[in-house]
Every structure is written in structure tokens, then in C-alpha cells.
XYZ file of C-alpha atoms in Angstrom:
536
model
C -10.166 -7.917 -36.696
C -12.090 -5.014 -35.342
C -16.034 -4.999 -36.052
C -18.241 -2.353 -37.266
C -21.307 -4.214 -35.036
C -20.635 -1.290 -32.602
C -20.961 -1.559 -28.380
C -22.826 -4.495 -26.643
C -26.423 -2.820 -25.592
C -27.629 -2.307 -22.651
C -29.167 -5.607 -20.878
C -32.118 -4.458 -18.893
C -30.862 -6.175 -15.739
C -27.887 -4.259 -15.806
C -29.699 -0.617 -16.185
C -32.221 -1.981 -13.066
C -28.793 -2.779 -11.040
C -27.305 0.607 -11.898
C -30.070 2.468 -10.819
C -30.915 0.559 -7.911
C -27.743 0.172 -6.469
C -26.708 4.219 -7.031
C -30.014 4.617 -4.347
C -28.244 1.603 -2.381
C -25.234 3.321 -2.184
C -25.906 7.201 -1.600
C -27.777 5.585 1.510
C -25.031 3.780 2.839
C -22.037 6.411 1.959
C -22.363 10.314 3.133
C -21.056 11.446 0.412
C -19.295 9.975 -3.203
C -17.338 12.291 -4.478
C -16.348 11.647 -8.246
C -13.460 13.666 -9.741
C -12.552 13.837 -13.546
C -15.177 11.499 -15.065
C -15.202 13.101 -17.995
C -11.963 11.503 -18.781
C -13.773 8.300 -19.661
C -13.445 7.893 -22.895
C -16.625 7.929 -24.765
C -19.209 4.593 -25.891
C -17.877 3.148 -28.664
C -14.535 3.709 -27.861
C -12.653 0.120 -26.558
C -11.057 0.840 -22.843
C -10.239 -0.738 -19.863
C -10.792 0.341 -16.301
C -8.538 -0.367 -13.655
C -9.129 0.612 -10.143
C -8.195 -0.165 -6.799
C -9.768 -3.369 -5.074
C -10.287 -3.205 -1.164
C -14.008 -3.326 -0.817
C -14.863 -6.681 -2.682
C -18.335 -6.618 -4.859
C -19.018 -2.873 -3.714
C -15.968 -1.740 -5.448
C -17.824 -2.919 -8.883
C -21.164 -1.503 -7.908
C -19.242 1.780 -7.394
C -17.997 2.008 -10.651
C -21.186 0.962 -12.352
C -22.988 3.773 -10.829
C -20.227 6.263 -10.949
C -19.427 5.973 -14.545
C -22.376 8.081 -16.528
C -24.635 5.964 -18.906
C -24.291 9.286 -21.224
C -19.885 8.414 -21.227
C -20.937 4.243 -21.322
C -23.540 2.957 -21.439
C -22.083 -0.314 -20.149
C -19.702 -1.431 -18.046
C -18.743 -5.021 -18.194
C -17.485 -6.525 -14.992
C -15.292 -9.812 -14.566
C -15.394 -11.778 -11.366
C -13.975 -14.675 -9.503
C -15.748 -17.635 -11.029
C -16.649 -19.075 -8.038
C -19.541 -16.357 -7.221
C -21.347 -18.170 -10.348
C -24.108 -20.985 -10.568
C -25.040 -19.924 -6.734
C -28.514 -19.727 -6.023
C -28.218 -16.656 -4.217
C -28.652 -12.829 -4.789
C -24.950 -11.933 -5.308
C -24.970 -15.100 -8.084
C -28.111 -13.795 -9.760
C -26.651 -10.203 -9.521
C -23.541 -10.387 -11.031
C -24.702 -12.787 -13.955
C -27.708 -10.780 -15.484
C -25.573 -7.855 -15.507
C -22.975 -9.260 -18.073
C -20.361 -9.741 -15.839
C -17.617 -12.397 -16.796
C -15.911 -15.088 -14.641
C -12.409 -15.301 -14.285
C -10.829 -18.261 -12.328
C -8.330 -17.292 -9.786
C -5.283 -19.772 -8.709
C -5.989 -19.447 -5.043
C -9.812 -20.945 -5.689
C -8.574 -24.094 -6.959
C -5.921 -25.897 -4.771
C -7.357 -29.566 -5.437
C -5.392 -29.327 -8.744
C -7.859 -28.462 -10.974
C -6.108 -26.602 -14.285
C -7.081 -23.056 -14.217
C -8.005 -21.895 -17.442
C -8.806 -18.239 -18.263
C -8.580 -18.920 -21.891
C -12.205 -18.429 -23.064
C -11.954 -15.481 -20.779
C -9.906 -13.896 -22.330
C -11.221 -14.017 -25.373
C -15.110 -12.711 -24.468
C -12.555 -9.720 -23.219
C -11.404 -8.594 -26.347
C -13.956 -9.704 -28.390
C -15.758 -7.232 -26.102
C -13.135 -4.729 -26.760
C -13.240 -4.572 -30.252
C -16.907 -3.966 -30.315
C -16.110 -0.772 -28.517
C -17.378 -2.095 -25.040
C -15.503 -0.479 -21.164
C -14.366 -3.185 -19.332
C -13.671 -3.311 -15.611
C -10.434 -5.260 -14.544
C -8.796 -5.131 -11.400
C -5.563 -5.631 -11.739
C -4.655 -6.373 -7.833
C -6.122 -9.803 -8.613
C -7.720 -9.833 -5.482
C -9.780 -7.802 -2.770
C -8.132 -7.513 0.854
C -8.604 -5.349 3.742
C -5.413 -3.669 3.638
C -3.879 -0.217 3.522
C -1.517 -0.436 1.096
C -1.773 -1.916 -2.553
C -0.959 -5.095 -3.376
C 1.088 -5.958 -6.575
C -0.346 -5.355 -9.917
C -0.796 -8.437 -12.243
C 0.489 -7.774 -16.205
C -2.822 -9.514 -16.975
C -4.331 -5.931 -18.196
C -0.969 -4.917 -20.424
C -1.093 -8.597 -21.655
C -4.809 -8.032 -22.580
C -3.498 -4.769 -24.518
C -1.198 -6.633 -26.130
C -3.288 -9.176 -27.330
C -6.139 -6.809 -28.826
C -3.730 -4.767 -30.828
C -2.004 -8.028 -32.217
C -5.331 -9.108 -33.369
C -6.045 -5.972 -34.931
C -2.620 -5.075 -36.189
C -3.860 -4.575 -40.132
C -5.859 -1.089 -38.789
C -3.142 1.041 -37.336
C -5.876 3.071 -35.866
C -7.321 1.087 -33.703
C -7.334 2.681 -30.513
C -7.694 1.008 -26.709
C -6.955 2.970 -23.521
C -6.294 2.002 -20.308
C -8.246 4.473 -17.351
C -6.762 4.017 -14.084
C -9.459 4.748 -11.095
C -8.433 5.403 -7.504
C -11.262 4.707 -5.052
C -10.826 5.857 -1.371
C -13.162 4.768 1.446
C -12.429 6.989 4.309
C -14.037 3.749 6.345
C -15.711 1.291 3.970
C -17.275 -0.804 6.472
C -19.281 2.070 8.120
C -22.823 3.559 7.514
C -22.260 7.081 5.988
C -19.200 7.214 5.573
C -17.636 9.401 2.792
C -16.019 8.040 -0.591
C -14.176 9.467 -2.959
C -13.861 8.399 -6.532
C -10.955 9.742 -9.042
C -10.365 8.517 -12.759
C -6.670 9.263 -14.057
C -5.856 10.949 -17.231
C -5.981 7.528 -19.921
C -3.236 5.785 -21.831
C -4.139 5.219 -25.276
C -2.128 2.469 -27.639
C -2.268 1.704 -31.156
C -0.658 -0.616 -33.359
C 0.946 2.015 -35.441
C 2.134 4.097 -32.469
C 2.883 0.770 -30.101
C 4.686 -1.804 -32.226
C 6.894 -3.237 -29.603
C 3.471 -4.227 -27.681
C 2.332 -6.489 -31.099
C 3.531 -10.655 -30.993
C 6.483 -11.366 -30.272
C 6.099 -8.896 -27.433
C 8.611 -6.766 -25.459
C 7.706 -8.182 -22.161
C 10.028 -4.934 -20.644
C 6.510 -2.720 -21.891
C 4.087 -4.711 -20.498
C 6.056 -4.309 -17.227
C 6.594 -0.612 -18.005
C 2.520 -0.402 -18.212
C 1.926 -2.284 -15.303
C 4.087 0.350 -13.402
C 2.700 3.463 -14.757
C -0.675 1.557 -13.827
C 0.460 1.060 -10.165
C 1.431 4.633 -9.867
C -1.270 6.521 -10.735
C -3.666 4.408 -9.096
C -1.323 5.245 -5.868
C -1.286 8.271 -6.458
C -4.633 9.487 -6.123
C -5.665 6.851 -2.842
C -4.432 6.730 0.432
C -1.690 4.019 -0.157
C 0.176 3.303 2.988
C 2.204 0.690 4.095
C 0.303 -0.205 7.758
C -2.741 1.463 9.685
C -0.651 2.827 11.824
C 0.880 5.330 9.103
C -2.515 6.040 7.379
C -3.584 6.705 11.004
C -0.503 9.322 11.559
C -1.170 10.944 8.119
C -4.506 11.404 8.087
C -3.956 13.479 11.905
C -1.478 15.653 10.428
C -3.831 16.478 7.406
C -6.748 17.585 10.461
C -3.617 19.240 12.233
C -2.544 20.914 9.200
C -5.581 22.107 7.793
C -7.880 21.926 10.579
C -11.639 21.493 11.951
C -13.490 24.450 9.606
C -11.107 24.631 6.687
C -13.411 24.529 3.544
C -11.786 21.663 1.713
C -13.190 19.102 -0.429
C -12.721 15.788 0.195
C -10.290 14.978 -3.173
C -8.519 17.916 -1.674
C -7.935 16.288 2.192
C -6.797 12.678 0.276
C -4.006 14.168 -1.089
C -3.240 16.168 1.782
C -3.162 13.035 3.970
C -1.310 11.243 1.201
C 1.163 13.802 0.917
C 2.093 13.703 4.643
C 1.963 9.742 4.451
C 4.146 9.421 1.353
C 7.217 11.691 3.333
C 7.052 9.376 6.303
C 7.127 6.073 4.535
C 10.932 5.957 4.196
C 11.225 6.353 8.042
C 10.360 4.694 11.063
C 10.492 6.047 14.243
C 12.565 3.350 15.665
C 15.733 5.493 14.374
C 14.813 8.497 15.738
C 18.959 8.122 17.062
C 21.461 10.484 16.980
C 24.462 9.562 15.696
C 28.501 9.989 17.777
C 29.102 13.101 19.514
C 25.805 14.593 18.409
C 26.043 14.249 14.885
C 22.882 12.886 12.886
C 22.336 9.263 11.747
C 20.486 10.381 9.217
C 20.467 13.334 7.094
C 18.741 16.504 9.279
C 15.332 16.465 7.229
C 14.979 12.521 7.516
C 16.062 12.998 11.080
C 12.933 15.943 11.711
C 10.699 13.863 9.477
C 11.713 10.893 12.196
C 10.787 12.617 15.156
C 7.918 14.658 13.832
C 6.051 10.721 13.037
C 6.784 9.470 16.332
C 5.445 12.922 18.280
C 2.095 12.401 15.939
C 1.690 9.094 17.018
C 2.318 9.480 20.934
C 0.038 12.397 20.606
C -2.626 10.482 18.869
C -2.427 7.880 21.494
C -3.169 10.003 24.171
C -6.044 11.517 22.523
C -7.515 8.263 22.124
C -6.898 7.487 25.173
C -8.584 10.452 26.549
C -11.564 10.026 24.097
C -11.196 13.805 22.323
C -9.984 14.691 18.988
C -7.235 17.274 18.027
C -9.457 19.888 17.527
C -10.815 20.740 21.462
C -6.905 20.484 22.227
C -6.567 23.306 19.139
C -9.008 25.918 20.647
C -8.525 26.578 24.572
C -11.683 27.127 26.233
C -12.623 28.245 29.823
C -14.649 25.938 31.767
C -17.469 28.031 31.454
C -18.068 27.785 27.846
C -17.656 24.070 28.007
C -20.776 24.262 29.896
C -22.074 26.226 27.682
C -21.359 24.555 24.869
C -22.204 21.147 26.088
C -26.092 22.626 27.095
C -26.478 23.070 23.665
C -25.465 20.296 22.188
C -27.288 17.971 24.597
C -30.337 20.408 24.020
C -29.856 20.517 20.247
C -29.458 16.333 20.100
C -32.531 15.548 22.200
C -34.899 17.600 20.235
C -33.858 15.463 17.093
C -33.366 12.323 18.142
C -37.312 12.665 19.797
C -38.722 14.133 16.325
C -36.435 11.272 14.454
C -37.973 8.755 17.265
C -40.831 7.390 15.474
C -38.864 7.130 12.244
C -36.419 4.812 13.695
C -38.733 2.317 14.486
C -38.744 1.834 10.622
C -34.935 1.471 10.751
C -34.428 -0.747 13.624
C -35.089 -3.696 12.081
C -32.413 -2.695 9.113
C -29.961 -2.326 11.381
C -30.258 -5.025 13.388
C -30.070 -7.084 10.224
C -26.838 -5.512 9.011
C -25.228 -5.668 12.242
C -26.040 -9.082 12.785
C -24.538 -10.086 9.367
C -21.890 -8.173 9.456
C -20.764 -9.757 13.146
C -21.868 -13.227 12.046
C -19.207 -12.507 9.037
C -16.279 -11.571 10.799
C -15.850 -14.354 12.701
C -15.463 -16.895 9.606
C -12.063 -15.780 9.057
C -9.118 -13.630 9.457
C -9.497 -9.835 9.276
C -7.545 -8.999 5.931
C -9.727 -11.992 4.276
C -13.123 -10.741 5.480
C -13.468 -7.103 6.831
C -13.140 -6.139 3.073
C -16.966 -7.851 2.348
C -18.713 -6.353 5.555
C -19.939 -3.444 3.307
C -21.390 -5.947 0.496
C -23.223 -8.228 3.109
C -24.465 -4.436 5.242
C -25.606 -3.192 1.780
C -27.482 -6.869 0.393
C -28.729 -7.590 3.970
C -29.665 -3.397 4.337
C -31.503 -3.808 0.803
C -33.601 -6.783 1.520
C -34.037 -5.720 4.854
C -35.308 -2.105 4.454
C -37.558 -3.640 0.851
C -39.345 -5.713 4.081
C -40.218 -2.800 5.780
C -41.209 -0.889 3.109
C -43.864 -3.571 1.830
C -44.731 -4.180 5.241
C -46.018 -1.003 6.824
C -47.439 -0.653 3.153
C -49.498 -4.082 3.555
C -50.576 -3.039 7.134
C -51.913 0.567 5.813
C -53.721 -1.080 2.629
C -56.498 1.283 2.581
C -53.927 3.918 2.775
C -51.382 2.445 0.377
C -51.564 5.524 -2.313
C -50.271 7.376 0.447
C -47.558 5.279 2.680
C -46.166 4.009 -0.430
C -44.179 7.249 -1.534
C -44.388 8.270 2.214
C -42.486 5.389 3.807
C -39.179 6.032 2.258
C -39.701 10.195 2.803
C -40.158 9.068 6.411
C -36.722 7.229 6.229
C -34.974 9.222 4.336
C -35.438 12.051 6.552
C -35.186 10.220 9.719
C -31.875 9.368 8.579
C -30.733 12.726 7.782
C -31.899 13.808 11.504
C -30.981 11.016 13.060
C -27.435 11.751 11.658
C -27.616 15.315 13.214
C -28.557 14.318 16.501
C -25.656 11.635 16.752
C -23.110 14.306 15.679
C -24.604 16.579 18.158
C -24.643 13.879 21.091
C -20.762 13.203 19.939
C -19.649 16.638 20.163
C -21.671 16.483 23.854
C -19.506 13.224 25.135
C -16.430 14.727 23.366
C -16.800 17.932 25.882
C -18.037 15.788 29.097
C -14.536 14.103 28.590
C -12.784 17.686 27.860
C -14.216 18.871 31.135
C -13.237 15.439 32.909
C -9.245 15.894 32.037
C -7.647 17.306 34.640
C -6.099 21.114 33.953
C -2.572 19.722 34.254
C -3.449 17.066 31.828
C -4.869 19.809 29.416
C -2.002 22.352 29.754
C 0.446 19.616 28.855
C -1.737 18.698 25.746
C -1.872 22.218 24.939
C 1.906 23.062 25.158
C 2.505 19.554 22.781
C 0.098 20.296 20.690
C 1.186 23.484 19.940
C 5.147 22.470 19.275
C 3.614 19.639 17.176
C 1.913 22.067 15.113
C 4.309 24.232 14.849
C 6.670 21.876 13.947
C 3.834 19.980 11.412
C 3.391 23.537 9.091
C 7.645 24.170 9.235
C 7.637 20.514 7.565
C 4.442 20.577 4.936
C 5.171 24.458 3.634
C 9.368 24.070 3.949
C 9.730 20.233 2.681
C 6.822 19.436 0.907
C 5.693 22.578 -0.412
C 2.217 22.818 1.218
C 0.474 25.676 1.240
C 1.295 28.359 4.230
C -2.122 29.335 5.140
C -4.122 26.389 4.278
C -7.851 27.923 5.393
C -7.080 30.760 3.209
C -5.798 28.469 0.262
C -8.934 25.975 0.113
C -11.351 28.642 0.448
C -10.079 30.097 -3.024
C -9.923 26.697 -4.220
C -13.476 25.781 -6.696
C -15.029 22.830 -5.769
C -18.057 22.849 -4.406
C -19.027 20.562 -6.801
C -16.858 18.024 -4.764
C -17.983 17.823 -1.391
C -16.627 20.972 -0.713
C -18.681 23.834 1.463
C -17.889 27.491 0.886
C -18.387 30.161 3.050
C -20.656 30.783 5.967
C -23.960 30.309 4.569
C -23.152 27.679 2.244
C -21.762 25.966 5.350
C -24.869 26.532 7.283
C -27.069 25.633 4.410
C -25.593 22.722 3.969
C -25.787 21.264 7.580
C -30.001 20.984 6.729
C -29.751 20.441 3.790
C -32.606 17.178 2.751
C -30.281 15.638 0.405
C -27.016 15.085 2.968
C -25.246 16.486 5.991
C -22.475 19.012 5.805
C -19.380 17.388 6.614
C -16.637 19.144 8.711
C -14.736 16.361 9.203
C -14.098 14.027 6.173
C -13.576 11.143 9.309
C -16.844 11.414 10.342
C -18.971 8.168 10.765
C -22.634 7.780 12.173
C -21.207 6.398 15.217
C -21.240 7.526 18.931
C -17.413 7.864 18.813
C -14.865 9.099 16.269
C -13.168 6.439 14.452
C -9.582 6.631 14.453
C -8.176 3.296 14.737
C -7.863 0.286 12.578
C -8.237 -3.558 13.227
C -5.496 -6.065 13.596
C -4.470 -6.551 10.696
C -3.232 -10.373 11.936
C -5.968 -11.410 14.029
């Protein structure tokens, strides 16, 4: 059944979208970080892509730009039907670039029959020609910290290729898993990190018991192998408050300076998050005459998760992060300290000042759409599109400017035309600097605010948390004992990852992006470390 046609070519709309949208994107991210992309197998070869979905449309748009054009040169996309035959932007977007419609249950309650039948077939008629497709096999996009329940729909597609093509026992289709971790997906410059799983390959002669009549048992079997690796490289916790608690005990663990790459502080979180999900720290209880309810490790584990999370309260409560509790300092170098900062984030927001008169307007666009958003619906059904509406409205908005201050310079045009976005760009990268700057000024006005008593006592917890933190990630998970040292040796600099002094201090003004110390990081006047109710 296979053809010898070869891969569908490129349409131009979809190479325009790629390109423009990989700009898009690096503006509105930090940093992407893409990890073992050369996995994909090559064009011509008939796969299917299956990553995570919590971030709606921009989930797509960061797989089309983060899969090379030199591994595919396309990617084709399905989508909930109902996004076609708007007149709209998203509409026009997600048609011209191939992208196929696939009707979902939960868009047609007025009993209308939902048929995916054609569908299906432009899928594997798409995967015989040697085309990548993109499926997500969560069925849906939901602001959520945990995955939800993969469909069989992408085993079942298997399945149904490799019947049709059962006479050539060497057909080959793979399935690539993706994990995609926002560490905040609704925020401007944020940091992202992308990571494609090894690929599971199935032919006819090597997969019989996947040809009509199928063994349902391996489709399920697929479908689970699926789910775990796509776990396994994200941050998949069962409620904010747990991602919250592991993602403190990764800064605690390896903290503020370690020289670790991003892929490298998502599994660390993960790690601590996947050894507290089988407690709860309502049975931190001892059992009769002082014996434990639980076995001593789970017991530890118990009270360990409910000391983070105290400790993290009070921190946000106080409005400082773990790291000035970590380093004791004299009231005199807070002073000190602070002086500088304030010094250092005056002088750039006043050099960045004129250039954020060009951004203004962009971000009182996006935060206007954004807000407007929110408030059509619960948070789980909505806070997972913020980022597509900040980066369509941020688009249009900052295109407007652009032309503008062109128009108004006409004589000039040769010259404010490549200079306009320079302007930006760099304005941005300052503007970033100054707010980190400012942060790190508040965070030390507060430090200085907190009464001595208050910090001694933060201190002396912090320091039997820690303690207590390292005995459980080197003795019961296996961590690394001296993780500075560790990640330092570690190569990746490639992935987000700084090295050394002067790579450290190269980076920090550096004209393509900011070094990040802390993979939390947000351009925002205060560190982000809680979530939204999930139920409101």
C-alpha cells in the first residue's frame, strides 16, 4: 500500500509560519532548550510525534520550530475542527500550514455524530508517503500539572498503517514521544525546555500481533510505554502544590550558582517530586508506643514534604527566596549590596527608557487580552491559551509599531526599518537586566525588614531542612553528593547551561539572551512561586 511518491513538500505558508513564529517565540520564552533532536527520524521516513499538551496552539508552534527542516521538512499538525472556517488569524494559520481537523466528542453535545473517519485516513495516507505527523495523544489541552490519560488513538493509527501495508514487511513507522516543560507558560521570558525520547519503531514482519484482527492488550501496552516516557522527561505532578515543593528542593539541593542546565534541573525537580507522590503529609503519624505507621523512609519522606512546604510558606510570606536564607549576611553588606543593585537597575532601566516607549503599547495589548481571557471561564479551561492570545495579540501588536514609527520616519525609512527592531530587541534584553536587578533590590529591602529573631529561626530551619534534603536525594534516591561540583563536570553548554566564571559573566550581556541563574526566573517584579486555583 505504501507509495514511492515520497514526502508531501513543503507549502510555502507553512515555511513563512516556521520561520516567523521561531522569532515569535525566542521573544516571548528566555530560553528553549531542545535535547536529543537528532532522534527524529529522518524525511522520508513515516513517524508520529507525540508530546505533551498543556499550552494549547503554542504547543504546535513549538514543535514546528523545534524540529529542524534539515530532520523534516514538514510537520503536519491535526487540530480540533472547530478552529476551522473562522475568519480569524488562528483559522487562517492553522489551515495554510497543512494542518488537519479532528472532531473532538466534547465539541459536539447537540448530538451531532462525530466522525473522524476521513481523518484518519489523510493520516496514514500521509504516513505512507513518508510525512511526521504531530498527534497529541492527551486529546485535549488543560492547565494542569499532571498528565491526563493517553487516548489509544495513536497505537490504533499504528495499527491501521501496518495492516494496510502488511504485503512489505519492511515498512517501517515510529512513534517519537516529546516532553515539553514550561517552567511558566503564561509568562514573558520564561524558559522552556524541549526533549524528544528515544523512538519506537514497528513493522509488519517484526509486529504481527498489531496487524487486523488486533491484540487490543498491545495497543494498550503502547499507549503505556507512550505515557511513560513522555512523564518521564516533564514535570508530571499530581497538584501545584507538589510541583511547588519539588521544584524548592531542586533550588535547595543544588542551589543559587550551581552551573546546571535546564534539562538537568527538570529532572532534578522531577526526581524529588516523583519520591513524594506516594505520600501526603497528612500521615506524618506515628504509629502505638512509638512505632512507625509507615515504613521509616516513607515516614522521613513524610515529614521532609511537609517541612518544605511550611518553609516555603513562610518565605512567601516574607517575600524572599531560599537563597538569602542560604547565605547569612551582616546588615552591613545588605546595604551594601542593595546600593548596588538599586544603582545598577536605574542606570538601565533610564538607557532602556526610550526603548520602552516602543513596547508599551505591546504590552498593554497582551495584558489586556490575556485579562479579558481569563475571565470567560474556569482556570484549567483557559489559563492554558493565555500564551497563544499574548503571542497573536504581541505579534500584531509589535508588526503596528514597527510600521508605524517606520511611516512617521519616511524619509528615514532605509534606516528605522532594520533599526526599530535592534532598538527592541535590545531594550528588551536591558530592560530584563534592570528588572532582575530591581528584584534582587526589593528581595534585600524585605531581608533587612525581617526581624533578627525571625531570621535566626529561618536560618536554624533552613539549615535542618537542608541537611535533612541532601541525607534523602544522595541516601534514597541516589543524587549526587556534591551537586555544584557534579554539574560543573557535566557538558552542556549547549543546553542552557553556563560554565565557569567568565562564561557566567559573559553570558549575563550577552545580545542574544540573559544568563539565567535561576531556571524560575520570570520578567516580573516578584519571583513566581505559586500556582492558580486550580477550581476557581
Amino acid at each position: 500500500m505504501a507509495t514511492s511518491r515520497g514526502p508531501t513538500p513543503t507549502p510555502w505558508s507553512y515555511f513563512f509560519i516556521r520561520l516567523l513564529f521561531k522569532f515569535v517565540l525566542k521573544i516571548f520564552y528566555g530560553t528553549i532548550v531542545i535535547e536529543n533532536a537528532e532522534l527524529i527520524p529522518k524525511n522520508g521516513r513515516p513517524c508520529i510525534v507525540c508530546p505533551n499538551h498543556s499550552n494549547s496552539l503554542t504547543d504546535a508552534l513549538m514543535l514546528v520550530t523545534s524540529v529542524s527542516s534539515s530532520k523534516r521538512n514538514l510537520l503536519r499538525l491535526t487540530a480540533k475542527s472547530t478552529l476551522f472556517g473562522r475568519r480569524n488569524f488562528t483559522s487562517w494559520l492553522i489551515e495554510s500550514a497543512g494542518t488537519i481537523p479532528m472532531m473532538r466528542k466534547k465539541d459536539f453535545t447537540d448530538g451531532e455524530k462525530v466522525d473522524n473517519s476521513q481523518t484518519m485516513t489523510k493520516l496514514m495516507e500521509a504516513l505512507e508517503l513518508g510525512d511526521a505527523v504531530c498527534l497529541f495523544p492527551e486529546g485535549i489541552s488543560r492547565y494542569h500539572p499532571t498528565l491526563a490519560p493517553l487516548k489509544t488513538g495513536v497505537a490504533r493509527l499504528v495499527s491501521d498503517v501496518l495492516t494496510r501495508n502488511r504485503d512489505t514487511p519492511d515498512f517501517e513507522i515510529s512513534i517519537v514521544t516529546c516532553s515539553i516543560t514550561y517552567m511558566h507558560r503564561e509568562h514573558f521570558r520564561s524558559d522552556v525546555l524541549v526533549t524528544f525520547h528515544p523512538p519506537m519503531m514497528f513493522r509488519p514482519s517484526t509486529h504481527p500481533e498489531l496487524l487486523d484482527p488486533v491484540q487490543y492488550e498491545e495497543v494498550r501496552n503502547i499507549t503505556a510505554r507512550m505515557h511513560e516516557q513522555i512523564s518521564h522527561g516533564t514535570l508530571d505532578s499530581p497538584t501545584w502544590e507538589l510541583l511547588r515543593i519539588g521544584k524548592l528542593a531542586a533550588r535547595m539541593y543544588a542551589p543559587l550558582g550551581t552551573h546546571m542546565s535546564l534539562g538537568d534541573f527538570v529532572r532534578i525537580s522531577r526526581t524529588f517530586i516523583e519520591s513524594f507522590k506516594d505520600v501526603t503529609v497528612d500521615e506524618r503519624t506515628e504509629g502505638p508506643e512509638g512505632t512507625y505507621a509507615q515504613d521509616p523512609t516513607t515516614y522521613r519522606a513524610n515529614q521532609l514534604m511537609g517541612d518544605l512546604k511550611v518553609y516555603q510558606d513562610k518565605l512567601a510570606a516574607l517575600g524572599i527566596k531560599d537563597d538569602r536564607i542560604r547565605k547569612p549576611l551582616s546588615r552591613r553588606t545588605i546595604l551594601v549590596r542593595m546600593l548596588i543593585r538599586l544603582v545598577w537597575s536605574l542606570f538601565l532601566f533610564s538607557i532602556c527608557a526610550p526603548g520602552l516607549c516602543l513596547w508599551l503599547p505591546v504590552f498593554g495589548t497582551t495584558r489586556y487580552a490575556a485579562h479579558h481571557y481569563t475571565k470567560t471561564g474556569p482556570v484549567h479551561d483557559t489559563w492554558d491559551e493565555i500564551a497563544q492570545y499574548k503571542l497573536t495579540y504581541g505579534l500584531f501588536s509589535g508588526l503596528l509599531v514597527w510600521f508605524a514609527v517606520v511611516a512617521l520616519t519616511l524619509p528615514f525609512s532605509v534606516i528605522t526599518t532594520p533599526l526599530v527592531p535592534i532598538i527592541m530587541w535590545m531594550t528588551l534584553r536591558w530592560f530584563e537586566d534592570a528588572v532582575s536587578a530591581f528584584r534582587a533590590f526589593v528581595a534585600l529591602l524585605r531581608l533587612l525588614r525581617t526581624g533578627k529573631v525571625t531570621l535566626k529561626n529561618l536560618y536554624e530551619e533552613r539549615r535542618d531542612l537542608h541537611s535533612r534534603l541532601v541525607e534523602h536525594a544522595v541516601g534514597t534516591l541516589g543524587l549526587p553528593a556534591d551537586p555544584e561540583g557534579y554539574f560543573a563536570g557535566v557538558e552542556g553548554a549547549h543546553k542552557g547551561q553556563v560554565k565557569g566564571g567568565w562564561d557566567s559573566g559573559a553570558r549575563y550581556f550577552s545580545v542574544r539572551r540573559r544568563r539565567k541563574r535561576d531556571w524560575n526566573e520570570t520578567l516580573r517584579l516578584y519571583d513566581k512561586v505559586d500556582y492558580p486555583n486550580i477550581d476557581s
